Amino acid sequence: PPRGPEVEVLEEGRPPRLRAVVNQMGRFLAQETACAALAALPERDHYPLDWVKFGALAGRQVLVSVGTQFGDVWSKVLVASEPFPDDLLQQVSRIINETYRGRAIESVRRDVMAGEPKRLLADMPSLGAAFRMLRRAFEWQDEPDRSLWGMEHFYAIPECQHPEQLLDIHRALSDPDFLHRTLQRARAIQGGWIAIGTEIGAPGLENCALVAYPFGLHQWQGQLAVLGPMRLDYARVFGLAARSAERISQYLVAMAQGSQHGQATGHAGSPAAGR
């Protein structure tokens, strides 16, 4: 199959963040196929934790910073029931990082919601209040992340020239659940999926076809797809989509391995290492 793109190295040799890699692959697919390319990523709950850091702010506010093994960094501010000293928050950060690094964020929250660790509370009773505050630290109620490239190509596709049809296509592709719903109806083929014509299940796309491939690491799974006219060069599009999805998976493996190596050597960029 076609080789597909290489992941561009950014920031003076440092690996790009996950969103930048997916964007590279999506732009490549849209350009090479002259079609639309789509990607769907899981909710934040499914990302593997690399590190967490808690910092005391003014009053009863606590800054929560979360880093994933794929290079993402998220933050939020919580209001606690009482002020927390910084040394206590650092202790909680250390416990979370040592216990949960590499596990999905939803797993961290589930364990924290189950109750405070009794063996730790015996030595530090004040940890109880901090862990109760943590139950909100790992709540991320985000919709699935999705991206779209090459929508403009539909204006050059003869089968999609009617204004009402273009409006239907725009509405379909603006739906954040479009790819997920289409893949539920698609047929499995060559490690990916294909949906043709009415199988796509969206008005305006009856003369189109969608080819998709999964990418991911362990339980973290996303999808990369190409949407174009039914007369696609399927062999070429399948090859390009498969290789592009494989590039993202290879990047995820490398990022996770780099995080584990950094944990062993004390570098990886965790807060404890001075990030």
Coordinates of C-alpha atoms in Angstrom, one line a residue, residues 3-273:
R3 CA 3.6 4.6 2.4
G4 CA 1.6 7.4 3.9
P5 CA 3.0 10.5 5.7
E6 CA 5.7 10.7 8.3
V7 CA 5.1 12.4 11.6
E8 CA 6.7 15.8 11.5
V9 CA 9.0 16.6 14.4
L10 CA 8.4 20.0 15.9
E11 CA 9.9 22.2 18.6
E12 CA 13.6 21.6 18.0
G13 CA 13.4 17.8 17.9
R14 CA 10.7 17.4 20.5
P15 CA 7.7 15.1 19.4
P16 CA 4.5 17.0 18.6
R17 CA 1.4 16.7 20.7
L18 CA -1.3 14.2 19.8
R19 CA -3.6 16.8 18.3
A20 CA -0.8 18.0 16.0
V21 CA -0.1 14.5 14.8
V22 CA -3.8 13.7 14.1
N23 CA -4.0 17.1 12.2
Q24 CA -1.0 16.1 10.1
M25 CA -2.6 12.8 9.1
G26 CA -6.0 14.4 8.4
R27 CA -4.5 17.2 6.2
F28 CA -2.5 14.6 4.4
L29 CA -5.5 12.3 3.7
A30 CA -7.7 15.2 2.5
Q31 CA -4.9 16.5 0.1
E32 CA -4.0 13.1 -1.3
T33 CA -7.5 11.8 -1.9
A34 CA -9.2 15.2 -2.8
C35 CA -11.9 14.1 -0.4
A36 CA -12.9 15.0 3.1
A37 CA -11.0 13.4 6.0
L38 CA -12.4 13.0 9.5
A39 CA -11.0 11.9 12.8
A40 CA -12.7 11.0 16.1
L41 CA -10.9 10.8 19.4
P42 CA -12.2 9.3 22.7
E43 CA -13.4 11.4 25.6
R44 CA -10.8 12.6 28.1
D45 CA -11.8 9.9 30.5
H46 CA -10.1 7.3 28.3
Y47 CA -6.7 9.0 28.2
P48 CA -3.8 7.3 30.1
L49 CA -2.5 9.4 33.0
D50 CA 1.1 10.5 33.0
W51 CA 1.1 12.9 35.9
V52 CA -1.1 15.1 38.1
K53 CA -0.1 18.1 40.1
F54 CA -2.2 20.1 42.7
G55 CA -1.3 23.6 43.8
A56 CA -2.8 25.8 46.4
L57 CA -4.1 29.2 45.1
A58 CA -5.6 32.1 47.0
G59 CA -8.3 31.3 49.5
R60 CA -9.7 27.8 49.1
Q61 CA -8.9 27.4 45.5
V62 CA -6.8 24.5 44.2
L63 CA -5.2 24.3 40.7
V64 CA -5.4 20.8 39.2
S65 CA -3.0 20.1 36.2
V66 CA -3.2 16.7 34.4
G67 CA -0.7 15.4 31.9
T68 CA -1.5 12.4 29.7
Q69 CA 1.0 9.9 28.3
F70 CA 0.2 11.3 24.8
G71 CA 1.5 14.8 25.7
D72 CA -1.8 16.6 26.5
V73 CA -2.0 18.9 29.5
W74 CA -5.3 20.0 31.0
S75 CA -6.1 22.1 34.0
K76 CA -9.0 23.2 36.1
V77 CA -9.6 25.2 39.3
L78 CA -11.5 23.7 42.2
V79 CA -12.9 25.4 45.3
A80 CA -12.3 23.2 48.3
S81 CA -14.2 23.2 51.6
E82 CA -11.1 24.4 53.4
P83 CA -7.7 25.7 52.5
F84 CA -5.1 23.0 51.8
P85 CA -1.4 23.5 52.6
D86 CA 0.9 23.0 49.6
D87 CA 2.9 20.2 51.2
L88 CA -0.3 18.2 51.6
L89 CA -1.3 18.7 48.0
Q90 CA 2.2 17.6 46.9
Q91 CA 1.8 14.5 49.0
V92 CA -1.5 13.7 47.3
S93 CA 0.1 14.3 43.9
R94 CA 2.9 11.9 44.7
I95 CA 0.5 9.2 45.8
I96 CA -1.7 9.6 42.6
N97 CA 1.3 9.6 40.3
E98 CA 2.9 6.5 41.9
T99 CA -0.4 4.6 42.0
Y100 CA -2.1 5.5 38.7
R101 CA 0.5 6.5 36.1
G102 CA -0.5 4.7 32.9
R103 CA -4.1 4.0 33.9
A104 CA -7.1 5.7 32.3
I105 CA -8.4 8.8 34.0
E106 CA -11.8 7.2 34.5
S107 CA -10.0 4.5 36.5
V108 CA -8.4 7.1 38.7
R109 CA -11.7 8.7 39.4
R110 CA -13.5 5.4 40.0
D111 CA -10.9 4.4 42.7
V112 CA -11.0 7.8 44.3
M113 CA -14.8 7.8 44.4
A114 CA -14.7 4.4 46.1
G115 CA -13.2 5.9 49.2
E116 CA -10.0 7.2 50.8
P117 CA -7.1 4.7 51.0
K118 CA -7.3 3.5 54.6
R119 CA -3.6 2.5 54.9
L120 CA -2.6 6.1 54.1
L121 CA -5.2 7.7 56.4
A122 CA -3.7 5.8 59.3
D123 CA -0.5 7.8 58.9
M124 CA -1.9 11.1 57.6
P125 CA -5.6 11.6 58.7
S126 CA -5.6 15.0 56.9
L127 CA -5.3 13.2 53.6
G128 CA -9.0 12.3 53.9
A129 CA -10.3 15.8 53.1
A130 CA -7.8 16.1 50.2
F131 CA -9.0 12.8 48.6
R132 CA -12.6 13.9 49.0
M133 CA -11.7 17.0 47.0
L134 CA -10.1 14.9 44.4
R135 CA -13.4 13.3 43.4
R136 CA -14.0 16.5 41.4
A137 CA -10.4 16.8 40.1
F138 CA -10.9 13.9 37.6
E139 CA -14.3 14.7 36.3
W140 CA -14.0 15.6 32.6
Q141 CA -17.4 15.8 30.9
D142 CA -16.3 16.4 27.4
E143 CA -17.9 15.3 24.1
P144 CA -15.8 13.1 21.9
D145 CA -13.1 15.1 20.1
R146 CA -13.6 15.2 16.3
S147 CA -11.9 17.0 13.4
L148 CA -12.7 17.6 9.7
W149 CA -10.4 18.5 6.8
G150 CA -11.1 19.1 3.1
M151 CA -14.8 20.0 3.2
E152 CA -14.1 22.3 0.3
H153 CA -13.5 19.3 -1.9
F154 CA -17.2 18.5 -2.0
Y155 CA -17.7 21.7 -4.1
A156 CA -15.6 20.1 -6.9
I157 CA -17.4 16.7 -6.8
P158 CA -19.9 16.5 -9.7
E159 CA -22.3 14.2 -7.7
C160 CA -22.5 16.8 -4.9
Q161 CA -23.2 20.1 -6.7
H162 CA -26.9 20.8 -5.8
P163 CA -27.1 23.6 -3.2
E164 CA -29.5 21.7 -1.0
Q165 CA -27.3 18.6 -1.1
L166 CA -24.2 20.6 -0.1
L167 CA -26.2 22.0 2.8
D168 CA -27.2 18.5 3.9
I169 CA -23.6 17.4 3.7
H170 CA -22.5 20.4 5.8
R171 CA -25.1 19.5 8.4
A172 CA -24.1 15.9 8.5
L173 CA -20.4 16.6 8.9
S174 CA -21.1 19.3 11.5
D175 CA -22.6 16.6 13.8
P176 CA -19.9 15.5 16.3
D177 CA -21.4 12.0 16.3
F178 CA -21.5 11.5 12.6
L179 CA -18.5 9.3 12.3
H180 CA -19.4 7.2 15.3
R181 CA -22.9 6.6 14.1
T182 CA -21.8 5.8 10.5
L183 CA -19.2 3.2 11.8
Q184 CA -22.0 1.4 13.7
R185 CA -23.7 0.7 10.3
A186 CA -20.5 0.2 8.3
R187 CA -19.1 -3.2 7.3
A188 CA -15.7 -4.5 8.5
I189 CA -13.1 -4.9 5.8
Q190 CA -9.3 -5.2 5.7
G191 CA -9.0 -4.2 9.4
G192 CA -11.2 -1.1 8.9
W193 CA -14.7 -0.2 7.9
I194 CA -16.6 0.8 4.7
A195 CA -20.0 2.4 4.2
I196 CA -21.4 3.1 0.7
G197 CA -24.4 5.2 -0.3
T198 CA -27.4 4.8 2.0
E199 CA -25.3 2.7 4.4
I200 CA -23.9 6.1 5.6
G201 CA -27.3 7.0 6.8
A202 CA -27.2 10.7 6.2
P203 CA -29.2 12.9 3.7
G204 CA -27.0 14.2 0.9
L205 CA -24.5 11.4 1.1
E206 CA -26.3 8.8 -0.9
N207 CA -23.8 9.1 -3.7
C208 CA -20.8 8.9 -1.4
A209 CA -18.6 6.3 0.3
L210 CA -16.7 6.3 3.6
V211 CA -13.6 4.4 4.4
A212 CA -12.3 4.3 8.0
Y213 CA -9.5 2.8 10.1
P214 CA -8.9 2.6 13.8
F215 CA -5.8 3.9 15.6
G216 CA -4.9 3.8 19.3
L217 CA -3.2 2.1 22.1
H218 CA -4.7 -0.5 24.4
Q219 CA -8.3 0.6 25.3
W220 CA -7.7 4.1 23.9
Q221 CA -9.1 4.0 20.4
G222 CA -9.8 6.6 17.8
Q223 CA -10.9 6.5 14.1
L224 CA -9.6 8.1 10.9
A225 CA -11.8 8.2 7.8
V226 CA -12.1 9.4 4.2
L227 CA -15.4 10.5 2.8
G228 CA -15.8 11.0 -0.9
P229 CA -17.7 10.1 -4.0
M230 CA -18.8 6.5 -4.5
R231 CA -16.4 6.1 -7.5
L232 CA -13.4 6.3 -5.1
D233 CA -10.2 4.5 -6.0
Y234 CA -10.8 2.1 -3.1
A235 CA -7.5 0.3 -3.1
R236 CA -5.5 3.6 -3.0
V237 CA -7.8 5.2 -0.4
F238 CA -7.7 2.1 1.8
G239 CA -3.9 2.0 1.7
L240 CA -3.6 5.7 2.5
A241 CA -6.1 5.6 5.4
A242 CA -4.5 2.4 6.8
R243 CA -1.0 3.8 6.8
S244 CA -2.0 7.1 8.2
A245 CA -3.9 5.4 11.1
E246 CA -0.8 3.2 11.6
R247 CA 1.4 6.3 11.9
I248 CA -0.8 7.7 14.7
S249 CA -0.7 4.4 16.5
Q250 CA 3.1 4.2 16.2
Y251 CA 3.3 7.7 17.7
L252 CA 1.1 6.8 20.6
V253 CA 3.3 3.7 21.4
A254 CA 6.4 5.9 21.2
M255 CA 4.9 8.5 23.5
A256 CA 3.8 5.9 26.1
Q257 CA 7.2 4.3 26.0
G258 CA 8.9 7.6 26.4
S259 CA 6.8 8.4 29.4
Q260 CA 7.7 5.0 31.0
H261 CA 11.4 5.6 30.2
G262 CA 11.2 9.0 31.8
Q263 CA 9.5 7.6 34.9
A264 CA 12.4 5.1 35.3
T265 CA 15.1 7.7 34.7
G266 CA 13.4 10.7 36.5
H267 CA 13.0 12.8 33.3
A268 CA 9.7 12.5 31.3
G269 CA 8.5 15.9 32.3
S270 CA 6.4 14.9 35.3
P271 CA 5.8 17.7 37.9
A272 CA 8.3 16.0 40.2
A273 CA 10.9 16.3 37.6

